[in-house]
Amino acid sequence: MVKMVQEIEYIIVIHPAEEGGFWSEVPSLPGAGSQGESVDETVTNTKESIEAVLEVMKDRGEPVVPPNDIVVKVHVAA
């Protein structure tokens, strides 16, 4: 029997770290986020963090609801 896996898309915000490298946050999933030496490493580590948070939520019986984030970039005069 094949187990169907649901995929959920999350927004990851990546910031440069003052000491070098990068750190991330997941606005719609408090507690998820990570860091890395490169953007790619940070994304990989953040995906693992998201999966860990979701696993804890499932273990606690909490609902895993897909986010409904709206991301908008704006340009302003500086």
JSON list of C-alpha atoms in Angstrom, two decimals:
[
{"chain": "A", "resi": 1, "resn": "MET", "atom": "CA", "xyz": [0.00, 0.00, 0.00]},
{"chain": "A", "resi": 2, "resn": "VAL", "atom": "CA", "xyz": [1.38, 3.40, -1.01]},
{"chain": "A", "resi": 3, "resn": "LYS", "atom": "CA", "xyz": [1.11, 6.17, 1.58]},
{"chain": "A", "resi": 4, "resn": "MET", "atom": "CA", "xyz": [0.06, 9.50, 0.09]},
{"chain": "A", "resi": 5, "resn": "VAL", "atom": "CA", "xyz": [2.10, 12.43, 1.33]},
{"chain": "A", "resi": 6, "resn": "GLN", "atom": "CA", "xyz": [0.50, 15.86, 1.43]},
{"chain": "A", "resi": 7, "resn": "GLU", "atom": "CA", "xyz": [2.81, 18.74, 0.58]},
{"chain": "A", "resi": 8, "resn": "ILE", "atom": "CA", "xyz": [2.40, 22.17, 2.13]},
{"chain": "A", "resi": 9, "resn": "GLU", "atom": "CA", "xyz": [4.13, 25.32, 0.87]},
{"chain": "A", "resi": 10, "resn": "TYR", "atom": "CA", "xyz": [5.58, 27.69, 3.47]},
{"chain": "A", "resi": 11, "resn": "ILE", "atom": "CA", "xyz": [7.13, 31.12, 3.08]},
{"chain": "A", "resi": 12, "resn": "ILE", "atom": "CA", "xyz": [10.71, 31.26, 4.41]},
{"chain": "A", "resi": 13, "resn": "VAL", "atom": "CA", "xyz": [12.28, 34.66, 5.09]},
{"chain": "A", "resi": 14, "resn": "ILE", "atom": "CA", "xyz": [16.08, 34.63, 5.00]},
{"chain": "A", "resi": 15, "resn": "HIS", "atom": "CA", "xyz": [18.21, 37.34, 6.60]},
{"chain": "A", "resi": 16, "resn": "PRO", "atom": "CA", "xyz": [21.97, 37.92, 6.49]},
{"chain": "A", "resi": 17, "resn": "ALA", "atom": "CA", "xyz": [23.50, 37.25, 9.91]},
{"chain": "A", "resi": 18, "resn": "GLU", "atom": "CA", "xyz": [25.75, 39.93, 11.40]},
{"chain": "A", "resi": 19, "resn": "GLU", "atom": "CA", "xyz": [28.47, 37.36, 12.11]},
{"chain": "A", "resi": 20, "resn": "GLY", "atom": "CA", "xyz": [28.27, 35.92, 8.59]},
{"chain": "A", "resi": 21, "resn": "GLY", "atom": "CA", "xyz": [26.01, 33.38, 6.99]},
{"chain": "A", "resi": 22, "resn": "PHE", "atom": "CA", "xyz": [22.24, 33.58, 7.12]},
{"chain": "A", "resi": 23, "resn": "TRP", "atom": "CA", "xyz": [19.30, 32.89, 9.43]},
{"chain": "A", "resi": 24, "resn": "SER", "atom": "CA", "xyz": [15.68, 32.20, 8.60]},
{"chain": "A", "resi": 25, "resn": "GLU", "atom": "CA", "xyz": [12.19, 32.42, 9.98]},
{"chain": "A", "resi": 26, "resn": "VAL", "atom": "CA", "xyz": [8.86, 30.95, 8.91]},
{"chain": "A", "resi": 27, "resn": "PRO", "atom": "CA", "xyz": [6.22, 33.61, 9.69]},
{"chain": "A", "resi": 28, "resn": "SER", "atom": "CA", "xyz": [3.25, 31.23, 9.64]},
{"chain": "A", "resi": 29, "resn": "LEU", "atom": "CA", "xyz": [4.96, 28.52, 11.71]},
{"chain": "A", "resi": 30, "resn": "PRO", "atom": "CA", "xyz": [6.37, 29.91, 14.97]},
{"chain": "A", "resi": 31, "resn": "GLY", "atom": "CA", "xyz": [9.31, 27.89, 16.20]},
{"chain": "A", "resi": 32, "resn": "ALA", "atom": "CA", "xyz": [10.50, 26.95, 12.73]},
{"chain": "A", "resi": 33, "resn": "GLY", "atom": "CA", "xyz": [13.65, 28.51, 11.36]},
{"chain": "A", "resi": 34, "resn": "SER", "atom": "CA", "xyz": [17.33, 27.84, 11.12]},
{"chain": "A", "resi": 35, "resn": "GLN", "atom": "CA", "xyz": [20.66, 29.15, 9.94]},
{"chain": "A", "resi": 36, "resn": "GLY", "atom": "CA", "xyz": [23.44, 28.27, 7.53]},
{"chain": "A", "resi": 37, "resn": "GLU", "atom": "CA", "xyz": [26.62, 29.44, 5.87]},
{"chain": "A", "resi": 38, "resn": "SER", "atom": "CA", "xyz": [24.85, 29.88, 2.50]},
{"chain": "A", "resi": 39, "resn": "VAL", "atom": "CA", "xyz": [21.30, 30.58, 1.37]},
{"chain": "A", "resi": 40, "resn": "ASP", "atom": "CA", "xyz": [21.00, 27.02, 0.04]},
{"chain": "A", "resi": 41, "resn": "GLU", "atom": "CA", "xyz": [22.19, 25.54, 3.33]},
{"chain": "A", "resi": 42, "resn": "THR", "atom": "CA", "xyz": [19.80, 27.79, 5.23]},
{"chain": "A", "resi": 43, "resn": "VAL", "atom": "CA", "xyz": [16.87, 26.66, 3.07]},
{"chain": "A", "resi": 44, "resn": "THR", "atom": "CA", "xyz": [17.77, 22.99, 3.54]},
{"chain": "A", "resi": 45, "resn": "ASN", "atom": "CA", "xyz": [18.09, 23.43, 7.31]},
{"chain": "A", "resi": 46, "resn": "THR", "atom": "CA", "xyz": [14.84, 25.38, 7.48]},
{"chain": "A", "resi": 47, "resn": "LYS", "atom": "CA", "xyz": [12.96, 22.65, 5.60]},
{"chain": "A", "resi": 48, "resn": "GLU", "atom": "CA", "xyz": [14.21, 20.17, 8.21]},
{"chain": "A", "resi": 49, "resn": "SER", "atom": "CA", "xyz": [13.07, 22.54, 10.97]},
{"chain": "A", "resi": 50, "resn": "ILE", "atom": "CA", "xyz": [9.61, 22.86, 9.42]},
{"chain": "A", "resi": 51, "resn": "GLU", "atom": "CA", "xyz": [9.31, 19.06, 9.17]},
{"chain": "A", "resi": 52, "resn": "ALA", "atom": "CA", "xyz": [10.34, 18.71, 12.83]},
{"chain": "A", "resi": 53, "resn": "VAL", "atom": "CA", "xyz": [7.80, 21.31, 14.00]},
{"chain": "A", "resi": 54, "resn": "LEU", "atom": "CA", "xyz": [5.05, 19.64, 11.96]},
{"chain": "A", "resi": 55, "resn": "GLU", "atom": "CA", "xyz": [5.94, 16.23, 13.42]},
{"chain": "A", "resi": 56, "resn": "VAL", "atom": "CA", "xyz": [5.67, 17.63, 16.97]},
{"chain": "A", "resi": 57, "resn": "MET", "atom": "CA", "xyz": [2.32, 19.19, 16.11]},
{"chain": "A", "resi": 58, "resn": "LYS", "atom": "CA", "xyz": [1.03, 15.86, 14.76]},
{"chain": "A", "resi": 59, "resn": "ASP", "atom": "CA", "xyz": [2.31, 14.02, 17.85]},
{"chain": "A", "resi": 60, "resn": "ARG", "atom": "CA", "xyz": [0.41, 16.49, 20.05]},
{"chain": "A", "resi": 61, "resn": "GLY", "atom": "CA", "xyz": [-2.74, 16.06, 18.00]},
{"chain": "A", "resi": 62, "resn": "GLU", "atom": "CA", "xyz": [-2.64, 19.67, 16.81]},
{"chain": "A", "resi": 63, "resn": "PRO", "atom": "CA", "xyz": [-4.09, 20.37, 13.36]},
{"chain": "A", "resi": 64, "resn": "VAL", "atom": "CA", "xyz": [-1.62, 21.12, 10.59]},
{"chain": "A", "resi": 65, "resn": "VAL", "atom": "CA", "xyz": [-3.34, 23.83, 8.60]},
{"chain": "A", "resi": 66, "resn": "PRO", "atom": "CA", "xyz": [-1.76, 25.11, 5.39]},
{"chain": "A", "resi": 67, "resn": "PRO", "atom": "CA", "xyz": [-0.69, 28.75, 5.69]},
{"chain": "A", "resi": 68, "resn": "ASN", "atom": "CA", "xyz": [-2.58, 31.47, 3.90]},
{"chain": "A", "resi": 69, "resn": "ASP", "atom": "CA", "xyz": [0.24, 34.02, 3.79]},
{"chain": "A", "resi": 70, "resn": "ILE", "atom": "CA", "xyz": [0.15, 36.82, 1.29]},
{"chain": "A", "resi": 71, "resn": "VAL", "atom": "CA", "xyz": [3.57, 38.07, 0.26]},
{"chain": "A", "resi": 72, "resn": "VAL", "atom": "CA", "xyz": [3.84, 41.51, -1.28]},
{"chain": "A", "resi": 73, "resn": "LYS", "atom": "CA", "xyz": [7.00, 43.39, -2.23]},
{"chain": "A", "resi": 74, "resn": "VAL", "atom": "CA", "xyz": [6.73, 47.15, -2.45]},
{"chain": "A", "resi": 75, "resn": "HIS", "atom": "CA", "xyz": [9.11, 49.76, -3.80]},
{"chain": "A", "resi": 76, "resn": "VAL", "atom": "CA", "xyz": [9.45, 53.11, -2.05]},
{"chain": "A", "resi": 77, "resn": "ALA", "atom": "CA", "xyz": [11.65, 56.13, -2.63]},
{"chain": "A", "resi": 78, "resn": "ALA", "atom": "CA", "xyz": [14.66, 56.17, -0.36]}
]
